[in-house]
Amino acid sequence: MRHLAKKLFDIVARAGLGKVQGRKYPLGYKGRRLKNALEECEDRFLSLAQLSSDWIWEQDRNFRFVFHEGSIDRTGIEHDNVIGKTRWELPIRNFEADPGLWAAHRAQLEAHQAFNDLEYQIEDAEGATRWYSASGFPLFDGQGNFKGYRGIGKDISARKRAEEALKESEKRLKLALEASRLTLWDYNIDSGIVYLSETWSELLDGAKKVTITTFDALIALAPEEDRPGVIRAFTTTRQESAPAYSIEHRIVTPAGKAIWIINEGQVIERDAAGHARRMIGTIRDITEKKQSEELIWKQANFDVLTGLPNRRLFHDRLDQEIKKMQRAGQLLALLFIDLDRFKDINDTLGHSTGDLLLIEAARRIGECVRASDTVARLGGDEFTVIMPTLADVKRVGELAQTMLKALAAPFLLGSETAYVSASIGIAIFPDDAEGAESLIKHADQAMYAAKEQGRNCFSYFSASMQVVAQERMQLGKDLRVALAGNQLMVYYQPIVYLKTGKIVKAEALLRWRHPTRGMVGPAEFIPLAEELNLIGEIGDWVFKESARKVKEWCSLERDCVQVSVNKSPRQFHAGKTQESWVDYMQEIDLPASCINIEITEGLLLDDHPEIAGKLIKFRDGGVQISLDDFGTGYSAMSYLKKFHIDYLKIDRSFVRDMSSDPGDLAIVEAIIVMAHKLGLKVVAEGVETIGQLDLLSAAGCDYGQGYFFAEPMPPEAFDTLLDNWNPGNKSGC
Ligand code: C2E
Ligand code: MG
Ligand code: MG
C-alpha cells in the first residue's frame, strides 16, 4: 500500500502538482478532483491486484526490485527481502541448480528484451517448494533511455505439480508397457495411419525403429493365412456398437521370424453417422505362451518316442473320419499292427534298443501309407493306421502285405541286428462295425487272429473272431483259478543219453486240465499267464512240483533223473526266484544237480546286469542251465561262453527237416561241433524217427528228446516208464 501511495504521489508530481518530498501539499479544486480520480484509480488497481492471482513488479535500471504489489504473500518471500534486490539475489533454486538458465535470462535483461514465462522455483516461508512464472517488458523514458522493467508474476505451483504428476504417470505407464511388452496403437481410419508405442520396434526384433505405419503395412505383416481373420476382426469391430475385438495371430518380423501376438482393439471415435473414425488397442507378444501351449498339446496328443499321434489323437481322428465317411457314404479301414515277440527284444536287447526299433518300425509303417492316412502308436509295440476314403477293400490287404515285408527286413540298431515280424488285424467301417469303439475292438480281434495263425500275417475281421476273442477272455478268467483249483499238472518227457540209450533226464512240461475244454497245452496259455502276470506264481509251482518229483525218484532209488524246468524271461524279471528255488532245494534236501533250468537265447542278450547275476546265483547253487530252442533266436555266440551254459537244445525245426534238407543237417552238425568245442553238451529236441536218431548219433549228439522215445506223460506213467526203460540201473543223480 505504501508503495502504491508513493507511486501516486509521483504521478501527481509529474502531473505538475508540485513536489511531493514527503511534505503535505496544498491542493486546489482541480488538484482535489485529480487526487480523487487518482485514489479511485488506485483503489481499482489495488483491488484488481489483490483479486488477481498474479502480482505486479518493477525493477530499476540495475534490475533491482523497486515495486512489488498484488499477491506478494504468495511469493513466499517477505516484501522487504525483495525490494532493493535483483532477482538473482533471491534464493531461486533452479537458478542455483542450473546457472546457465539464469545467465540466459540475465543476457536477455542486459539486452533490454521483453521476456515471457520465466519459470523459477523458490522455497516459501514454510519451507515448501513453489514454482513461479514471471514475464516482463523493458521501460524507457521519453528520450529512449532504459529505466528498468515492469512485469507480472504468478504462482504456477499447481500447474507444475500437475505436469510433474503427468510426467511421472507417463514414466510409470512407459515402464509398465515395457514390462508387459505391450504395444499401444492408435489408428486413424480416415488417414489410414497407425501410431505405435516404442515397444513395437522391440517386438519386431528392433530391426527398424517403426512407430508410425499404415494400416495396410501393419496387416501385411501377418502371414497370408492369418490375414483374413485379422481383417475380419477389424472390420467387424468398426460396425456400429460392435464390441472390442481380441484375436491371436502371427506376424513375420523383418528378420523373417514368425511370432505370435494377441491383438486387441476397439473404436473410440465415431462420426455423427456412426462411422468409425479412430481405433485404439494393444498388441502383445505371446510367442512363448503359444509355444508352451503347443508343447503341452503335442505332449498330450503325440507319442514322444516316435512322434506319431498317440492314443488320444488316434481316437479323435478316428471319430472325425468315421463321421466324414458316414456323410460321404464311403469306406474306412482300420489296421491294428502288433510287433511279434517285441517283448523278447525289449527283455533281451534292453529298452533303449527296443526304443530304436520302435522308432524305425514307425518310420517303415509311415512309408507304406498315403498322406491322408493316420498312423498312430497306441503304446508299447501297438500301432494303428486309419485309412479313410477307401476305394477298394482289396487294396488294404495289399498294403498290409507291404507293411509285413517292410517290418520283416532286418533292423540295424547300433551294433545289434534284430528281426521282428508283425501281425495285422483289419476291420472295415461300416461293414464290420457301426462306430469307432466296435471298429477298434474288431481290428484288435483280427490282429489276435493273425497272431493265432502263426504271426507275420494279416487277417480281416470276421464274426467268428469275436467268438474267439470272447473265448480268450474267458480262458484268462479260468486261468486265474486254475492253480487253486488243482487243474494244473506237470507232465514229464524223457531225455535219452544217446550213447547208452538210457533215460537220464526229463523235461517238466506244464499241462492244464481245463474243466470243460479238456487238456490245454502250454503254448496256448503261457502267453496268457504272462499277460495276466500269473506266470511267476505258476512257474514257482511247476518248479516245486518237479523238485518234489525228482526228490522222490532219488529216495526210491530209481534212476535219479535230472529234471529240466522251463523258465521264461518274464519269470527272471519279476521276483527273486533264484534265491527261493535254491532255498527250496536245500529245504527238501535235493541236490542242486538234479535240477536243470531251460532258458531261451533271448534272455542272454539282455543287457540288464541283474539277469547275469540271477543266472550266476543258480549256477553257484549248483543248478545246470540249458539253452532251449537253440538256433531260432539271435544266435549271438559270444554269450555261450560268457554265461557258462551246460547244454544246448537244438530246436525241433532243424531236427525235423534234417533228413530231407542237407542245409539243416549241416546246421545240426555245426552246432554239435561248436558246442563240444565250447565244452557244452547237446540235446536234440523233437526226435520223431529212427532216421533222425541215426543222423544225430552219427553227428555226435549227446542226448535226444522226442516222440520217438516217448511223449510227455503224467508222473505216474513216467515212473513206470523209468522202471521199464532202465531196469536195474541205479546210476544216481
Ligand atoms: P519246449 O521247452 O521247447 O518244450 C518242448 C515242446 O516240444 C513241448 O511242447 C513238447 O511236448 C514238444 N515235443 C517234444 N517232443 C516232440 C516231438 O517229437 N515232436 C513234436 N512235434 N513236439 C515235441 P509243449 O509241452 O506243448 O510245450 C510248449 C512250450 O511251452 C515249451 O517248449 C516251453 O517253452 C513252454 N513250457 C512248457 N512248460 C512250461 C513251464 O512250466 N514254464 C514255462 N515258462 N514254459 C513252459
Ligand atoms: Mg524246454
Ligand atoms: Mg524247446
Coordinates of C-alpha atoms in Angstrom, one line a residue, residues 426-708:
I426 CA -8.1 -105.2 -40.4
A427 CA -11.6 -104.0 -39.8
I428 CA -13.7 -102.1 -42.3
F429 CA -16.2 -99.4 -41.5
P430 CA -19.2 -99.6 -41.9
D431 CA -19.1 -103.3 -42.9
D432 CA -17.6 -104.6 -39.7
A433 CA -18.8 -102.1 -37.1
E434 CA -21.2 -99.3 -36.6
G435 CA -19.0 -97.0 -34.7
A436 CA -15.4 -96.3 -33.6
E437 CA -15.5 -98.3 -30.4
S438 CA -16.6 -101.6 -32.0
L439 CA -14.3 -101.0 -35.1
I440 CA -11.3 -100.7 -32.7
K441 CA -12.4 -103.9 -30.9
H442 CA -12.8 -105.8 -34.1
A443 CA -9.5 -104.7 -35.6
D444 CA -7.9 -105.8 -32.4
Q445 CA -9.6 -109.2 -32.6
A446 CA -8.5 -109.6 -36.2
M447 CA -4.9 -108.8 -35.1
Y448 CA -5.2 -111.6 -32.4
A449 CA -6.4 -113.9 -35.1
A450 CA -3.4 -113.1 -37.2
K451 CA -1.2 -114.0 -34.2
E452 CA -3.0 -117.3 -33.7
Q453 CA -2.5 -118.0 -37.4
G454 CA 1.3 -118.1 -36.7
R455 CA 2.1 -114.3 -36.7
N456 CA 3.8 -112.4 -39.6
C457 CA 0.5 -112.2 -41.4
F458 CA -2.7 -110.2 -41.6
S459 CA -6.2 -111.1 -41.0
Y460 CA -9.6 -109.4 -41.9
F461 CA -12.1 -109.3 -39.1
S462 CA -14.9 -111.9 -39.3
A463 CA -17.8 -112.6 -37.0
S464 CA -16.2 -115.8 -35.8
M465 CA -13.3 -113.8 -34.4
Q466 CA -15.5 -112.2 -31.9
V467 CA -16.2 -115.7 -30.6
V468 CA -12.5 -116.5 -30.4
A469 CA -11.8 -113.2 -28.6
Q470 CA -14.5 -113.9 -26.1
E471 CA -13.2 -117.3 -25.5
R472 CA -9.8 -115.9 -24.9
M473 CA -11.2 -113.6 -22.3
Q474 CA -12.9 -116.5 -20.7
L475 CA -9.7 -118.5 -20.7
G476 CA -8.0 -115.7 -18.9
K477 CA -10.6 -115.7 -16.2
D478 CA -10.4 -119.5 -15.9
L479 CA -6.6 -119.4 -15.7
R480 CA -6.8 -117.2 -12.6
V481 CA -8.5 -120.1 -10.7
A482 CA -6.7 -123.0 -12.3
L483 CA -3.8 -123.3 -9.9
A484 CA -6.0 -123.1 -6.8
G485 CA -8.5 -125.5 -8.4
N486 CA -5.7 -128.2 -8.9
Q487 CA -6.3 -128.0 -12.6
L488 CA -2.6 -127.7 -13.5
M489 CA -0.3 -130.7 -13.9
V490 CA 3.3 -131.3 -14.7
Y491 CA 4.0 -133.9 -17.4
Y492 CA 7.4 -135.3 -17.9
Q493 CA 9.1 -136.2 -21.2
P494 CA 12.3 -138.4 -21.1
I495 CA 15.6 -137.2 -22.4
V496 CA 17.8 -140.1 -23.5
Y497 CA 21.5 -140.4 -23.4
L498 CA 22.2 -141.5 -27.0
K499 CA 25.4 -143.4 -26.2
T500 CA 23.7 -145.8 -23.8
G501 CA 20.1 -145.3 -24.8
K502 CA 19.2 -144.7 -21.1
I503 CA 16.7 -142.1 -19.8
V504 CA 18.9 -139.8 -17.7
K505 CA 16.8 -136.7 -17.7
A506 CA 13.3 -135.4 -18.1
E507 CA 11.7 -132.2 -19.1
A508 CA 8.9 -130.9 -17.0
L509 CA 6.1 -129.7 -19.3
L510 CA 3.1 -127.9 -17.9
R511 CA -0.5 -129.0 -18.7
W512 CA -3.8 -127.6 -17.8
R513 CA -6.7 -129.9 -17.4
H514 CA -9.5 -127.5 -18.1
P515 CA -12.9 -128.4 -16.6
T516 CA -14.8 -128.0 -19.9
R517 CA -12.2 -127.8 -22.6
G518 CA -10.1 -130.8 -21.6
M519 CA -6.3 -130.7 -21.9
V520 CA -4.9 -127.3 -22.8
G521 CA -1.3 -127.0 -24.0
P522 CA 1.2 -124.5 -22.6
A523 CA 1.7 -122.8 -25.9
E524 CA -1.9 -121.6 -25.6
F525 CA -2.0 -120.4 -22.0
I526 CA 1.6 -119.5 -21.1
P527 CA 1.5 -116.2 -23.1
L528 CA -1.8 -115.5 -21.4
A529 CA -0.3 -116.3 -18.0
E530 CA 2.5 -113.8 -18.8
E531 CA 0.0 -111.2 -19.9
L532 CA -2.0 -111.6 -16.7
N533 CA 1.1 -111.6 -14.5
L534 CA 0.3 -115.2 -13.3
I535 CA 3.5 -116.7 -14.7
G536 CA 5.6 -116.1 -11.6
E537 CA 3.2 -118.0 -9.4
I538 CA 2.6 -120.8 -11.9
G539 CA 6.3 -121.1 -12.7
D540 CA 7.1 -121.5 -9.0
W541 CA 4.5 -124.2 -8.6
V542 CA 5.9 -126.1 -11.6
F543 CA 9.4 -125.9 -10.1
K544 CA 8.3 -127.1 -6.7
E545 CA 6.3 -129.9 -8.2
S546 CA 9.2 -131.0 -10.3
A547 CA 11.7 -130.8 -7.5
R548 CA 9.5 -132.9 -5.3
K549 CA 9.2 -135.5 -8.0
V550 CA 12.9 -135.8 -8.7
K551 CA 13.5 -136.0 -5.0
E552 CA 11.0 -138.9 -4.8
W553 CA 12.9 -140.7 -7.7
C554 CA 16.1 -140.2 -5.7
S555 CA 14.7 -141.5 -2.5
L556 CA 13.1 -144.5 -4.1
E557 CA 16.5 -145.2 -5.6
R558 CA 15.1 -145.2 -9.0
D559 CA 17.4 -144.0 -11.7
C560 CA 17.7 -140.4 -10.4
V561 CA 17.0 -138.3 -13.4
Q562 CA 17.6 -134.7 -13.7
V563 CA 14.5 -132.6 -14.3
S564 CA 14.6 -129.6 -16.7
V565 CA 12.2 -126.8 -15.8
N566 CA 11.4 -124.1 -18.4
K567 CA 11.7 -120.6 -17.2
S568 CA 10.6 -117.7 -19.4
P569 CA 12.3 -114.3 -19.5
R570 CA 9.3 -112.8 -17.7
Q571 CA 10.0 -115.0 -14.7
F572 CA 13.5 -113.8 -14.5
H573 CA 12.5 -110.1 -14.5
A574 CA 10.0 -110.5 -11.7
G575 CA 10.8 -111.6 -8.2
K576 CA 13.7 -113.4 -6.7
T577 CA 13.1 -117.0 -7.8
Q578 CA 16.8 -117.8 -8.0
E579 CA 17.1 -117.5 -4.2
S580 CA 13.7 -119.1 -3.3
W581 CA 14.3 -122.0 -5.7
V582 CA 17.8 -122.7 -4.4
D583 CA 16.4 -122.4 -0.8
Y584 CA 13.6 -124.8 -1.6
M585 CA 16.1 -127.4 -2.9
Q586 CA 18.0 -127.1 0.4
E587 CA 14.8 -127.3 2.4
I588 CA 13.8 -130.6 0.8
D589 CA 17.4 -131.7 0.7
L590 CA 17.6 -132.1 -3.0
P591 CA 21.0 -131.9 -4.7
A592 CA 21.0 -128.9 -7.0
S593 CA 22.5 -131.1 -9.8
C594 CA 19.0 -132.7 -10.1
I595 CA 17.6 -129.5 -11.5
N596 CA 18.2 -128.0 -14.9
I597 CA 16.8 -124.7 -15.9
E598 CA 15.8 -124.2 -19.5
I599 CA 16.1 -120.6 -20.7
T600 CA 15.8 -119.1 -24.2
E601 CA 18.5 -117.4 -26.1
G602 CA 16.8 -114.1 -25.9
L603 CA 17.4 -113.9 -22.1
L604 CA 21.1 -113.9 -22.6
L605 CA 21.1 -111.0 -24.9
D606 CA 19.6 -108.9 -22.2
D607 CA 21.9 -106.1 -21.3
H608 CA 20.5 -105.9 -17.8
P609 CA 23.3 -106.9 -15.4
E610 CA 20.8 -108.4 -12.9
I611 CA 19.9 -111.1 -15.4
A612 CA 23.5 -112.3 -15.5
G613 CA 23.5 -112.0 -11.7
K614 CA 20.4 -114.2 -11.4
L615 CA 21.9 -116.9 -13.6
I616 CA 25.1 -116.9 -11.7
K617 CA 23.2 -117.4 -8.5
F618 CA 21.6 -120.5 -10.0
R619 CA 25.0 -121.8 -11.1
D620 CA 26.6 -121.1 -7.8
G621 CA 23.8 -123.1 -6.2
G622 CA 24.8 -126.0 -8.4
V623 CA 21.9 -125.8 -10.9
Q624 CA 22.7 -126.6 -14.5
I625 CA 21.5 -124.4 -17.4
S626 CA 20.2 -125.4 -20.8
L627 CA 19.7 -123.2 -23.8
D628 CA 16.3 -124.1 -25.3
D629 CA 15.2 -123.9 -28.9
F630 CA 18.7 -123.1 -30.0
G631 CA 19.1 -121.7 -33.5
T632 CA 15.7 -119.9 -33.6
G633 CA 16.7 -116.8 -31.8
Y634 CA 19.5 -114.3 -32.2
S635 CA 22.3 -116.7 -32.3
A636 CA 25.0 -114.4 -30.9
M637 CA 27.6 -117.0 -29.9
S638 CA 29.6 -114.8 -27.6
Y639 CA 27.2 -115.3 -24.7
L640 CA 27.6 -119.1 -24.7
K641 CA 31.0 -118.6 -23.1
K642 CA 30.0 -115.6 -21.0
F643 CA 27.1 -117.3 -19.2
H644 CA 28.5 -120.8 -18.6
I645 CA 25.7 -122.7 -20.3
D646 CA 25.8 -126.5 -19.8
Y647 CA 23.5 -127.8 -22.6
L648 CA 22.3 -126.6 -26.0
K649 CA 18.9 -127.9 -27.1
I650 CA 18.8 -127.9 -30.9
D651 CA 15.4 -126.6 -31.9
R652 CA 12.9 -129.1 -33.2
S653 CA 12.6 -127.4 -36.6
F654 CA 16.2 -128.3 -37.5
V655 CA 15.8 -131.9 -36.4
R656 CA 12.5 -132.3 -38.3
D657 CA 14.0 -131.3 -41.7
M658 CA 17.4 -132.8 -41.1
S659 CA 16.7 -136.0 -43.2
S660 CA 15.4 -134.1 -46.2
D661 CA 17.3 -130.8 -46.0
P662 CA 21.1 -131.1 -46.2
G663 CA 21.3 -127.5 -45.1
D664 CA 19.5 -128.3 -41.8
L665 CA 21.7 -131.4 -41.3
A666 CA 24.8 -129.2 -41.8
I667 CA 23.5 -126.7 -39.2
V668 CA 22.8 -129.5 -36.7
E669 CA 26.3 -130.9 -37.3
A670 CA 27.9 -127.5 -36.9
I671 CA 26.0 -126.8 -33.7
I672 CA 27.2 -130.0 -32.2
V673 CA 30.9 -129.4 -33.2
M674 CA 30.8 -125.8 -31.9
A675 CA 29.1 -126.8 -28.6
H676 CA 31.6 -129.6 -27.9
K677 CA 34.5 -127.2 -28.6
L678 CA 33.0 -124.9 -26.0
G679 CA 32.6 -127.8 -23.6
L680 CA 28.8 -127.9 -23.9
K681 CA 26.6 -131.0 -24.2
V682 CA 23.9 -131.1 -26.9
V683 CA 20.3 -132.2 -26.7
A684 CA 18.3 -132.7 -29.9
E685 CA 14.6 -131.8 -29.5
G686 CA 11.7 -133.4 -31.4
V687 CA 13.3 -136.6 -32.4
E688 CA 10.5 -138.5 -34.1
T689 CA 12.1 -141.1 -36.3
I690 CA 14.9 -143.6 -36.2
G691 CA 16.4 -141.9 -39.2
Q692 CA 16.8 -138.7 -37.3
L693 CA 18.2 -140.6 -34.3
D694 CA 20.8 -142.2 -36.5
L695 CA 21.9 -138.9 -38.1
L696 CA 22.1 -137.3 -34.7
S697 CA 24.2 -140.2 -33.2
A698 CA 26.5 -140.1 -36.2
A699 CA 26.9 -136.4 -35.7
G700 CA 28.0 -137.0 -32.1
C701 CA 24.8 -135.5 -30.4
D702 CA 24.8 -136.3 -26.7
Y703 CA 21.1 -136.5 -25.9
G704 CA 17.8 -136.9 -27.6
Q705 CA 14.2 -136.0 -26.7
G706 CA 11.1 -136.6 -28.8
Y707 CA 8.1 -138.7 -29.6
F708 CA 10.4 -141.4 -30.9

